[in-house]
Coordinates of C-alpha atoms and ligand atoms in Angstrom, one line a residue:
M274 CA -90.0 -24.5 -41.6
S275 CA -92.5 -24.6 -39.3
I276 CA -96.4 -23.1 -40.0
T277 CA -95.6 -20.6 -36.7
L278 CA -92.4 -20.1 -37.6
L279 CA -93.2 -18.9 -40.7
S280 CA -96.4 -16.8 -39.7
T281 CA -93.9 -15.3 -37.2
S282 CA -91.7 -13.8 -39.6
L283 CA -94.3 -13.3 -41.8
C284 CA -95.6 -10.7 -39.2
I285 CA -92.2 -9.3 -37.7
F286 CA -91.8 -8.3 -41.8
L287 CA -95.3 -7.0 -41.6
L288 CA -95.1 -4.8 -38.0
A289 CA -90.9 -3.7 -39.6
A290 CA -92.9 -2.6 -43.1
I291 CA -95.4 -0.7 -41.1
G292 CA -93.1 1.1 -39.2
W293 CA -90.5 2.3 -41.4
F294 CA -93.7 4.0 -43.3
L295 CA -94.9 5.8 -40.5
H296 CA -91.8 6.9 -39.8
K297 CA -91.1 7.8 -43.3
L298 CA -94.6 9.3 -43.9
W299 CA -96.0 10.7 -41.5
W300 CA -93.3 11.0 -37.8
T301 CA -90.3 12.7 -40.2
P302 CA -92.7 14.9 -41.5
I303 CA -94.1 16.3 -38.8
R304 CA -90.9 16.3 -37.1
V305 CA -89.3 18.6 -39.7
Q306 CA -92.5 20.7 -40.1
Y307 CA -92.1 21.7 -36.4
I308 CA -88.2 22.1 -36.5
L309 CA -88.8 24.9 -39.0
R310 CA -92.3 26.2 -37.4
S311 CA -90.3 26.5 -34.4
Q312 CA -87.8 28.5 -36.2
G313 CA -91.0 30.9 -38.0
I314 CA -90.7 29.0 -41.4
K315 CA -94.5 28.4 -42.2
G316 CA -95.3 26.8 -45.1
P317 CA -98.7 24.9 -46.3
P318 CA -99.4 22.2 -43.6
Y319 CA -98.0 18.6 -44.9
K320 CA -100.7 16.0 -46.1
F321 CA -100.0 12.7 -45.5
F322 CA -98.1 10.3 -48.0
H323 CA -99.1 13.6 -51.2
G324 CA -97.6 16.3 -49.2
T325 CA -98.5 19.3 -51.1
T326 CA -97.7 17.9 -54.8
K327 CA -102.3 17.3 -55.3
Q328 CA -102.3 21.0 -54.4
V329 CA -99.5 21.6 -57.1
I330 CA -100.7 19.8 -59.4
N331 CA -104.3 21.1 -59.5
M332 CA -102.9 24.8 -59.1
R333 CA -100.9 23.7 -62.5
D334 CA -103.3 22.3 -64.5
E335 CA -105.8 25.3 -63.9
S336 CA -102.9 27.9 -64.7
I337 CA -102.1 26.3 -68.4
S338 CA -105.2 25.3 -69.2
N339 CA -106.5 28.6 -71.4
P340 CA -103.6 30.8 -73.1
M341 CA -102.4 34.4 -71.2
N342 CA -102.7 38.0 -72.5
L343 CA -99.6 38.8 -73.6
S344 CA -97.6 40.1 -70.9
H345 CA -94.4 38.9 -69.7
H346 CA -95.5 38.4 -66.0
I347 CA -95.8 33.9 -66.3
L348 CA -94.8 33.3 -62.5
P349 CA -98.4 32.9 -62.1
R350 CA -98.6 30.1 -65.2
I351 CA -95.0 29.2 -64.7
L352 CA -94.9 27.9 -61.1
P353 CA -98.9 28.7 -59.4
H354 CA -98.4 27.7 -56.4
I355 CA -94.5 29.7 -56.0
Y356 CA -96.4 32.6 -56.8
A357 CA -99.4 32.3 -54.5
W358 CA -97.8 30.4 -51.7
K359 CA -94.5 33.3 -51.3
K360 CA -97.6 36.3 -50.5
L361 CA -99.0 34.3 -48.1
Y362 CA -96.1 32.9 -46.5
G363 CA -93.2 35.2 -47.1
K364 CA -89.9 34.7 -49.0
T365 CA -88.4 31.3 -47.5
Y366 CA -91.4 28.6 -46.9
L367 CA -91.4 24.8 -46.7
I368 CA -93.4 22.9 -49.1
W369 CA -93.8 19.2 -49.9
Q370 CA -93.2 16.7 -52.7
G371 CA -95.3 13.8 -51.2
S372 CA -93.3 12.6 -47.7
Q373 CA -89.6 15.0 -48.7
A374 CA -89.3 18.1 -46.9
Q375 CA -88.3 21.3 -49.7
L376 CA -87.7 24.9 -48.8
V377 CA -88.3 27.5 -51.4
V378 CA -85.6 30.0 -50.8
T379 CA -85.8 33.2 -53.3
E380 CA -84.1 35.2 -51.4
P381 CA -80.5 36.2 -53.1
E382 CA -78.1 36.5 -50.3
L383 CA -79.0 32.7 -49.2
I384 CA -79.4 31.5 -52.5
K385 CA -75.5 33.0 -52.3
E386 CA -74.2 30.9 -49.7
I387 CA -76.3 27.7 -51.0
L388 CA -74.8 28.0 -54.3
N389 CA -71.2 29.1 -53.2
N390 CA -70.4 26.2 -50.5
K391 CA -68.0 24.3 -52.1
D392 CA -67.3 21.7 -48.1
G393 CA -70.4 19.7 -50.1
T394 CA -73.3 20.6 -47.7
Y395 CA -75.4 21.2 -50.4
S396 CA -75.5 18.0 -52.4
K397 CA -77.0 17.9 -55.4
G398 CA -79.7 15.3 -54.5
K399 CA -80.9 12.2 -56.8
P400 CA -82.9 13.1 -59.2
D401 CA -86.4 11.0 -59.9
V402 CA -86.3 7.7 -61.7
Y403 CA -87.1 9.2 -65.3
A404 CA -84.5 11.8 -64.8
T405 CA -82.4 9.5 -64.1
K406 CA -82.9 7.5 -66.9
L407 CA -82.4 10.9 -68.8
L408 CA -78.8 12.0 -66.9
G409 CA -77.0 9.2 -65.7
D410 CA -74.7 9.8 -63.3
G411 CA -72.7 12.2 -65.3
I412 CA -71.8 16.1 -64.5
V413 CA -74.8 17.1 -63.6
V414 CA -75.4 14.8 -61.4
T415 CA -72.5 13.6 -59.8
E416 CA -70.0 15.0 -56.9
G417 CA -66.9 14.7 -55.6
E418 CA -63.7 13.5 -57.4
K419 CA -65.5 11.9 -60.3
W420 CA -67.0 15.3 -60.7
S421 CA -63.9 17.1 -60.8
K422 CA -62.6 14.6 -63.0
L423 CA -65.5 15.3 -65.5
R424 CA -65.7 18.7 -64.9
K425 CA -62.3 19.5 -66.1
I426 CA -63.0 17.8 -68.9
A427 CA -65.9 19.8 -70.2
N428 CA -64.0 23.2 -69.3
H429 CA -61.3 22.3 -71.6
A430 CA -63.7 21.5 -74.6
F431 CA -65.5 23.8 -73.6
Y432 CA -63.0 27.5 -73.0
A433 CA -62.6 30.3 -74.7
E434 CA -60.0 29.2 -77.5
N435 CA -62.0 26.1 -78.7
L436 CA -65.3 28.4 -78.5
K437 CA -63.5 30.6 -81.3
G438 CA -62.5 27.6 -83.2
M439 CA -66.1 26.9 -83.3
V440 CA -67.7 30.3 -84.8
P441 CA -67.0 28.5 -88.6
A442 CA -68.8 25.1 -87.4
M443 CA -72.0 27.6 -86.0
T444 CA -72.3 29.7 -89.1
A445 CA -72.0 26.9 -91.4
S446 CA -75.1 25.2 -89.4
V447 CA -77.1 29.2 -89.0
D448 CA -76.2 29.3 -92.9
A449 CA -78.1 25.4 -93.9
M450 CA -81.3 27.0 -92.1
L451 CA -81.3 30.1 -93.4
E452 CA -81.3 28.6 -96.9
R453 CA -85.1 26.6 -95.6
W454 CA -85.9 30.1 -94.6
R455 CA -85.9 31.3 -98.2
H456 CA -89.2 28.9 -98.4
H457 CA -90.8 31.7 -95.9
D458 CA -89.5 34.8 -97.5
G459 CA -93.0 37.0 -96.8
K460 CA -94.5 34.4 -95.0
E461 CA -94.9 33.1 -91.5
I462 CA -92.9 30.3 -90.1
E463 CA -92.8 28.8 -86.5
V464 CA -89.1 29.1 -85.2
Y465 CA -89.7 27.0 -81.8
E466 CA -89.0 24.0 -84.2
E467 CA -86.4 25.8 -86.5
F468 CA -84.3 26.6 -83.4
R469 CA -84.7 23.2 -82.3
L470 CA -83.1 22.1 -85.5
L471 CA -80.8 24.2 -85.4
S472 CA -79.5 23.6 -81.7
A473 CA -79.7 20.2 -82.6
E474 CA -77.6 20.6 -85.3
V475 CA -74.7 23.2 -83.7
I476 CA -74.2 20.5 -81.0
S477 CA -74.0 17.9 -82.9
R478 CA -71.0 19.4 -85.3
T479 CA -69.2 21.0 -82.5
A480 CA -68.9 18.6 -79.4
F481 CA -69.8 15.1 -81.7
G482 CA -68.0 15.9 -85.3
S483 CA -71.4 14.4 -86.7
S484 CA -74.8 15.5 -88.1
Y485 CA -77.9 16.3 -87.1
L486 CA -79.3 13.8 -88.7
E487 CA -76.4 10.9 -86.8
G488 CA -78.3 12.4 -83.8
K489 CA -81.5 12.7 -85.0
N490 CA -83.0 9.7 -82.9
I491 CA -80.9 10.4 -79.9
F492 CA -82.8 13.7 -80.0
D493 CA -86.3 12.5 -80.7
M494 CA -86.3 10.0 -77.9
M495 CA -85.2 12.9 -75.2
M496 CA -87.7 14.7 -76.1
K497 CA -90.1 11.7 -75.2
L498 CA -87.7 10.8 -72.2
G499 CA -88.4 14.7 -71.6
V500 CA -92.7 14.2 -72.4
I501 CA -92.3 11.1 -69.2
I502 CA -90.5 13.0 -67.1
G503 CA -92.9 15.8 -67.3
R504 CA -96.3 13.7 -66.6
N505 CA -94.3 12.2 -63.9
S506 CA -92.8 15.1 -61.8
F507 CA -95.2 15.3 -59.5
K508 CA -96.3 11.7 -58.9
I509 CA -95.7 10.0 -55.8
R510 CA -94.0 6.6 -55.8
F511 CA -93.8 4.6 -53.4
P512 CA -90.4 3.7 -52.6
G513 CA -88.4 0.7 -54.6
I514 CA -92.1 -0.1 -56.2
G515 CA -90.8 0.0 -59.6
K516 CA -88.4 -3.0 -58.8
F517 CA -91.9 -4.9 -58.7
V518 CA -94.6 -3.4 -60.4
K519 CA -93.1 -1.6 -64.1
S520 CA -96.1 1.1 -65.3
S521 CA -96.0 1.8 -69.3
D522 CA -93.9 4.9 -68.3
D523 CA -91.2 2.6 -66.6
I524 CA -90.9 0.2 -69.8
E525 CA -91.1 2.7 -72.2
S526 CA -88.0 5.1 -71.0
D527 CA -86.6 2.0 -70.0
K528 CA -86.2 1.1 -73.6
M529 CA -85.5 4.6 -74.6
K530 CA -82.3 4.6 -72.5
Q531 CA -81.5 1.6 -73.2
A532 CA -81.8 2.9 -77.1
I533 CA -79.8 6.0 -76.5
E534 CA -76.9 4.4 -75.3
D535 CA -76.9 1.8 -78.4
I536 CA -76.3 4.7 -80.5
I537 CA -74.3 6.4 -78.3
T538 CA -72.0 3.3 -78.0
A539 CA -71.9 3.1 -81.7
M540 CA -71.0 6.5 -82.8
I541 CA -68.0 6.0 -80.0
K542 CA -67.2 2.7 -81.7
K543 CA -67.0 4.5 -84.8
R544 CA -64.0 7.5 -84.0
E545 CA -61.8 4.9 -81.9
E546 CA -62.1 2.5 -84.9
K547 CA -61.2 5.6 -87.7
V548 CA -58.2 6.3 -85.1
M549 CA -56.9 2.5 -85.3
R550 CA -57.4 2.2 -88.8
G551 CA -55.1 5.1 -89.2
E552 CA -58.2 7.4 -91.4
A553 CA -58.0 9.8 -88.5
D554 CA -54.5 10.8 -86.4
G555 CA -56.0 11.3 -83.4
Y556 CA -59.1 11.2 -81.2
G557 CA -59.7 15.3 -82.6
S558 CA -60.1 18.1 -80.6
D559 CA -63.8 18.3 -80.0
F560 CA -65.7 17.4 -76.5
L561 CA -66.1 13.5 -77.7
G562 CA -62.7 13.4 -78.8
S563 CA -61.6 15.0 -75.1
L564 CA -63.6 11.8 -73.3
M565 CA -62.0 9.6 -75.7
R566 CA -58.6 11.1 -74.8
A567 CA -59.8 10.7 -70.6
K568 CA -61.0 7.2 -71.4
N569 CA -57.8 5.8 -72.6
E570 CA -55.9 7.9 -69.5
A571 CA -52.3 6.3 -69.0
D572 CA -52.7 7.5 -65.6
E573 CA -55.9 5.4 -63.7
K574 CA -56.8 8.9 -61.8
N575 CA -57.8 10.9 -64.6
R576 CA -59.2 7.9 -66.4
I577 CA -62.7 7.9 -67.0
S578 CA -65.2 5.3 -67.8
V579 CA -67.0 4.1 -71.2
D580 CA -70.8 4.3 -69.2
N581 CA -69.2 7.6 -68.0
M582 CA -68.0 8.9 -71.9
V583 CA -71.8 7.6 -72.6
D584 CA -73.3 9.4 -69.5
E585 CA -71.3 12.6 -70.7
C586 CA -72.4 12.4 -74.3
K587 CA -76.1 12.0 -73.2
I588 CA -75.9 15.0 -70.8
F589 CA -74.3 17.2 -73.6
Y590 CA -76.7 16.4 -76.1
L591 CA -79.2 17.8 -74.4
A592 CA -77.8 20.4 -72.4
G593 CA -76.3 21.3 -75.7
Q594 CA -79.8 21.3 -77.8
E595 CA -82.6 22.1 -75.4
T596 CA -81.7 25.2 -73.5
T597 CA -80.6 26.9 -76.7
N598 CA -83.5 26.8 -77.8
G599 CA -85.5 28.2 -75.4
L600 CA -83.3 31.2 -74.7
L601 CA -82.9 31.6 -79.2
A602 CA -86.9 31.1 -80.0
W603 CA -88.0 33.7 -76.7
S604 CA -85.9 36.2 -77.7
V605 CA -87.3 36.7 -81.3
F606 CA -90.3 36.5 -79.9
L607 CA -90.0 39.7 -77.7
L608 CA -88.0 41.4 -80.3
S609 CA -90.7 40.7 -83.3
V610 CA -93.0 41.8 -80.6
H611 CA -90.6 45.1 -79.4
T612 CA -88.8 46.2 -83.1
D613 CA -87.5 48.9 -81.4
W614 CA -84.8 46.9 -80.2
Q615 CA -85.2 44.9 -83.3
E616 CA -83.6 47.8 -85.1
K617 CA -81.2 48.4 -81.9
A618 CA -79.6 45.2 -82.0
R619 CA -79.9 44.7 -86.4
K620 CA -77.4 48.7 -86.5
E621 CA -74.8 46.8 -83.9
V622 CA -74.8 43.9 -86.4
I623 CA -74.6 45.6 -89.1
G624 CA -72.5 47.9 -88.2
L625 CA -69.7 44.7 -86.0
F626 CA -70.3 42.6 -88.9
G627 CA -71.9 44.5 -92.3
Q628 CA -72.9 41.5 -94.5
Q629 CA -70.1 39.1 -93.5
N630 CA -70.6 36.4 -91.3
P631 CA -70.0 37.0 -87.4
N632 CA -66.5 36.4 -86.1
A633 CA -65.0 35.6 -83.1
D634 CA -63.6 39.5 -82.4
G635 CA -66.8 41.4 -83.4
L636 CA -69.1 38.5 -81.2
A637 CA -67.4 39.8 -78.3
K638 CA -67.5 43.0 -79.0
T639 CA -71.7 43.1 -79.3
K640 CA -73.2 44.5 -76.3
I641 CA -77.2 45.3 -77.6
L642 CA -77.1 41.3 -78.2
G643 CA -76.0 40.8 -74.5
M644 CA -78.6 43.2 -73.3
I645 CA -81.0 41.4 -75.4
F646 CA -80.3 37.9 -74.5
N647 CA -79.5 38.9 -70.2
E648 CA -83.5 40.2 -70.6
T649 CA -84.5 37.3 -72.6
L650 CA -82.8 34.8 -69.4
R651 CA -84.7 37.3 -66.5
L652 CA -87.8 36.8 -68.2
Y653 CA -87.8 33.2 -70.3
G654 CA -84.7 31.8 -68.5
P655 CA -85.1 28.3 -69.6
V656 CA -84.3 26.5 -66.5
V657 CA -87.0 27.0 -63.8
N658 CA -85.2 26.2 -60.5
L659 CA -82.7 24.2 -59.4
L660 CA -83.1 21.8 -56.6
R661 CA -80.3 21.4 -53.6
K662 CA -80.4 18.2 -50.8
V663 CA -78.8 19.6 -46.9
K664 CA -76.1 16.7 -46.3
R665 CA -76.0 17.8 -42.9
E666 CA -77.5 20.4 -40.2
V667 CA -75.9 23.7 -40.9
K668 CA -77.1 27.2 -40.5
L669 CA -78.6 29.1 -43.2
G670 CA -78.8 32.7 -42.5
K671 CA -80.4 32.5 -39.0
H672 CA -82.0 29.1 -39.9
I673 CA -80.7 26.0 -38.7
L674 CA -81.6 23.2 -41.4
P675 CA -82.2 19.2 -40.4
A676 CA -80.3 16.8 -42.9
D677 CA -82.2 15.4 -45.6
L678 CA -84.3 18.6 -46.5
D679 CA -84.3 19.6 -50.4
V680 CA -83.6 23.1 -50.8
Y681 CA -85.6 24.9 -54.0
I682 CA -84.3 27.6 -55.7
P683 CA -86.9 28.8 -58.1
F684 CA -85.4 31.4 -60.4
V685 CA -88.2 32.2 -62.2
A686 CA -89.5 33.8 -58.8
L687 CA -86.0 35.5 -58.0
H688 CA -86.1 36.9 -62.2
H689 CA -89.6 38.3 -61.2
D690 CA -89.2 40.1 -58.3
P691 CA -90.7 43.0 -58.0
E692 CA -88.6 44.2 -54.9
I693 CA -85.4 43.3 -56.7
W694 CA -85.9 44.3 -60.2
G695 CA -88.4 47.3 -59.4
R696 CA -92.4 47.6 -60.6
D697 CA -91.3 47.4 -64.3
V698 CA -90.0 43.8 -63.7
Q699 CA -93.0 42.4 -66.4
L700 CA -91.3 44.8 -68.5
F701 CA -89.2 44.1 -71.8
K702 CA -86.5 46.5 -71.2
P703 CA -83.0 45.3 -71.8
E704 CA -81.6 48.9 -71.0
R705 CA -81.6 47.5 -67.1
F706 CA -78.3 45.7 -68.1
A707 CA -76.4 48.5 -70.2
E708 CA -74.3 48.5 -67.5
G709 CA -73.5 45.0 -66.6
V710 CA -75.9 42.7 -64.4
G711 CA -74.0 44.3 -61.1
K712 CA -75.7 47.3 -61.7
A713 CA -78.6 46.2 -62.8
T714 CA -79.3 44.1 -59.6
N715 CA -77.6 46.5 -56.7
N716 CA -74.8 44.4 -57.0
N717 CA -77.0 41.9 -55.7
I718 CA -75.1 39.2 -58.5
T719 CA -77.3 36.3 -57.4
A720 CA -80.3 38.0 -57.9
F721 CA -79.7 37.2 -62.2
I722 CA -78.6 33.5 -62.3
P723 CA -79.9 32.2 -65.0
F724 CA -76.4 29.9 -65.9
G725 CA -76.4 28.8 -61.9
F726 CA -74.1 30.2 -59.8
G727 CA -70.7 29.1 -58.1
P728 CA -68.3 26.0 -59.2
R729 CA -71.4 24.2 -60.5
I730 CA -72.2 27.2 -62.4
C731 CA -73.3 26.2 -66.5
V732 CA -70.3 24.7 -68.5
G733 CA -72.0 25.6 -71.5
S734 CA -72.9 29.4 -71.0
N735 CA -70.6 31.0 -73.4
F736 CA -70.7 28.5 -75.6
A737 CA -74.6 28.9 -75.7
T738 CA -74.7 33.0 -76.1
N739 CA -72.0 32.5 -79.3
E740 CA -74.6 29.9 -80.6
A741 CA -77.3 32.9 -80.0
K742 CA -75.5 35.8 -81.1
I743 CA -74.1 34.2 -84.0
T744 CA -78.0 33.2 -85.0
L745 CA -79.6 36.4 -84.5
S746 CA -76.9 38.4 -86.3
M747 CA -77.1 36.4 -89.4
I748 CA -81.5 36.6 -89.1
L749 CA -80.9 40.3 -88.5
Q750 CA -78.8 40.9 -91.7
R751 CA -81.4 39.0 -93.8
Y752 CA -85.1 39.3 -91.8
K753 CA -87.2 42.1 -90.2
F754 CA -89.5 40.4 -88.4
T755 CA -93.2 41.0 -86.0
L756 CA -95.4 38.7 -84.4
S757 CA -97.8 36.6 -86.4
P758 CA -101.9 36.8 -86.0
N759 CA -101.8 33.1 -85.7
Y760 CA -99.6 33.2 -82.5
V761 CA -100.7 32.4 -78.9
H762 CA -98.9 33.3 -75.8
S763 CA -98.9 29.8 -73.8
P764 CA -95.9 30.1 -71.9
F765 CA -95.4 26.6 -70.2
Q766 CA -92.6 23.8 -68.1
M767 CA -91.9 20.7 -69.7
L768 CA -87.9 20.7 -68.3
T769 CA -87.3 23.6 -69.8
I770 CA -89.7 26.9 -70.9
R771 CA -90.9 26.2 -73.6
P772 CA -93.9 27.8 -75.8
Q773 CA -96.6 25.3 -75.9
H774 CA -98.0 26.1 -79.6
G775 CA -95.2 27.2 -81.0
I776 CA -93.5 31.1 -82.0
Q777 CA -94.7 32.2 -85.3
I778 CA -93.2 35.2 -86.6
M779 CA -93.5 36.7 -90.3
L780 CA -90.6 37.1 -92.1
Q781 CA -89.9 40.3 -94.6
R782 CA -86.8 40.2 -96.3
L783 CA -84.5 42.7 -96.2
Ligands
HEM260 C1 -79.4 29.5 -72.5 C2 -79.0 28.6 -72.3 C3 -78.5 27.5 -71.2 C4 -78.2 27.7 -69.7 C5 -80.0 28.6 -69.2 C6 -78.4 26.9 -68.7 C7 -78.3 26.9 -67.4 C8 -77.7 26.1 -66.7 C9 -77.9 26.1 -65.4 C10 -79.0 26.6 -64.5 C11 -77.2 25.2 -64.7 C12 -76.5 24.7 -63.1 C13 -77.4 23.7 -62.7 C14 -76.8 23.3 -61.0 O1 -76.2 24.1 -60.7 O2 -77.3 22.6 -60.6 C15 -76.3 24.7 -65.7 C16 -75.4 23.5 -65.5 C17 -74.7 23.2 -66.7 N1 -74.7 22.9 -68.3 FE1 -76.1 24.7 -69.1 N2 -77.6 25.8 -69.3 C18 -77.2 26.5 -71.0 C19 -76.5 25.7 -71.7 C20 -75.9 25.1 -71.6 C21 -75.0 23.8 -73.2 C22 -75.1 24.6 -74.1 C23 -74.2 23.2 -72.5 C24 -73.5 22.3 -73.2 C25 -72.7 22.1 -74.2 C26 -74.9 23.0 -70.8 C27 -73.9 21.8 -70.0 C28 -74.3 22.2 -68.8 C29 -73.5 21.6 -67.7 C30 -72.5 20.5 -68.3 C31 -73.9 21.8 -66.9 C32 -73.5 20.9 -65.1 C33 -72.0 21.6 -64.9 C34 -71.9 20.9 -63.5 O3 -73.2 20.1 -62.3 O4 -70.9 21.1 -63.1 N3 -75.3 23.9 -70.8 N4 -76.9 25.3 -67.1

C-alpha cells in the first residue's frame, strides 16, 4: 500500500471517529435536551462528555462525609442530587449519566405506566461493564422468550407450596445464628454482619442444597465485585476502551467473575455426578434442581444452556442474600429505637408461636410483623432505584419520549415523598400499613414498590419476607434489644442501602 493511500485511509478513519464522537457526545445530547425542554421537562444542563456525573459525585461525597443524626430523612444523604434537583425542576426531569440522557420519574401514575408495559417499549437496558460481570445475561437482565423461560423456572422454585417446605431449613439456620448470639447475652452485637451470614446460609441451603461455607467464596467475591461496581458507578468510560486498555478494576473483576463461575460450575457438576452415580434419585426440588431439569429438558424450546444455569445461580446467590440482609438489619435497627413496636411484635409472635419455632400457618397470620417490614421497606428499602431504556418513541403521560432515553425511578424519593405519605413521612409509623398498602397509599399502589411492579416484580419477595418473619420471630422470642451507644447512623448506598459502620444493638435475654 502506498504511503499516500495509507495516510488518506488514516485521515478518513480519524475524521469518522471524530464525527462519531461529536455525534454521540455533543449532537445527540443537545438534540434530546432540546426535545424534552420544548415539552417543559427541565434539568441541569448537559456538560460535554461528563453530563451531570461530576456534580452527582461531588454531592454524594459531600453528603456521606459525616454521619447523620438519628432521623430517617435519608433521601438527601443517599441521593442528594435527586433531593436537590426535584425541588428545583419538579417531579419529572432530565439528568445525564455521561452523554446518556436519564429521565428521572417520581410520579406513581407514570411509574405504573412504565413498569406495567408489556410490549417491550421500556426494556431493562444494559447494566454497566462491571455489573454485567456480576449479573451475566440472566433473569434480571434478559428479555423476550429467554426471560419467560427463566422466569417460569424461578416462579416454580419459589412458589407458595415450595416456600412452606423451606421453613424448617430457615429455622435451622436461624437456630445456628442464635446459638452464636448466646456469647453476646447482655452485651453488644453487630447485626448487619450477622444477617449477612444468615441470609447467605439460608439461600445456600434452600436454593442450592449447600451450606454457607460451600458458597463462602462466592459471597466474598460478590462482595468485592460490589465494591468495584460502587466505586465505578458514576465514572464515565470511552465506549469500547476496555478492549484495548484494562484498568486494575477491569483485571480484578475479570478474575473474580471467572472464579465465581468456576465454583458454580463445579457445584453443578457435583450434583450431576451424584445423580449419575445413583446416590440421589433426582436433581432435587430446590432451585438448582429446577435449573438442572431445565438443562436436560427433552423439548429444545424449554431447554436452557450451562451458561444460563451459571448466570441464574449467580443472580440468586446475590439477590437472595444482599437484599434480605438489609431488610432484616434495618428492621432490627428500627425496633431497637422504637421499643414500643418491638413489644407489639413480640406479643404477636408469642401469641402465634409461644416458644415454639415459627411454622408456615402461623407465618401467614402475622400482621404486626408485616406492617413493620412494610414500614422498614418504605424508609430503608434495600433497592435504591430502577432503570429502564425507552426502546422506541413513546407517549408517557403528556410527554413524548425519544428512543434510547433511560428512565430512572428512584424508590427512595418515592417512598419519602411528603405529598404521598403526609407530613409525618420521615417518622417510623407501621400503623400506616394497618389496613394494607392500598389504604396507606390512597390506592396509589405504585407509590410503594420496594419489590418493583408489573411483570418484572421480584420473584423472591415471599421468600425474603418469610425469612425475615422467621428470623425476627425467633429473636423476639429470646431477646429484648436496644440500640448500642456505639452505633453511628450512616446509611449509604453500595448496591443496596447499607449501614456504613454496621448496626450495633444491646441484647438482653428474656
Ligand atoms: C427485601 C428483599 C428484596 C427486595 C427489596 C427485592 C427487590 C427487587 C426489585 C425492586 C426487583 C425488580 C427489578 C426490576 O424491575 O428491574 C427485583 C427483582 C428480582 N428479585 Fe428481588 N428483592 C428482594 C429479595 C429477593 C430474593 C430473596 C430473591 C431470590 C431468592 C430475589 C430475586 C429477584 C429476581 C430473580 C428478580 C428479577 C425478576 C425478573 O426480572 O423477572 N429478590 N427484586
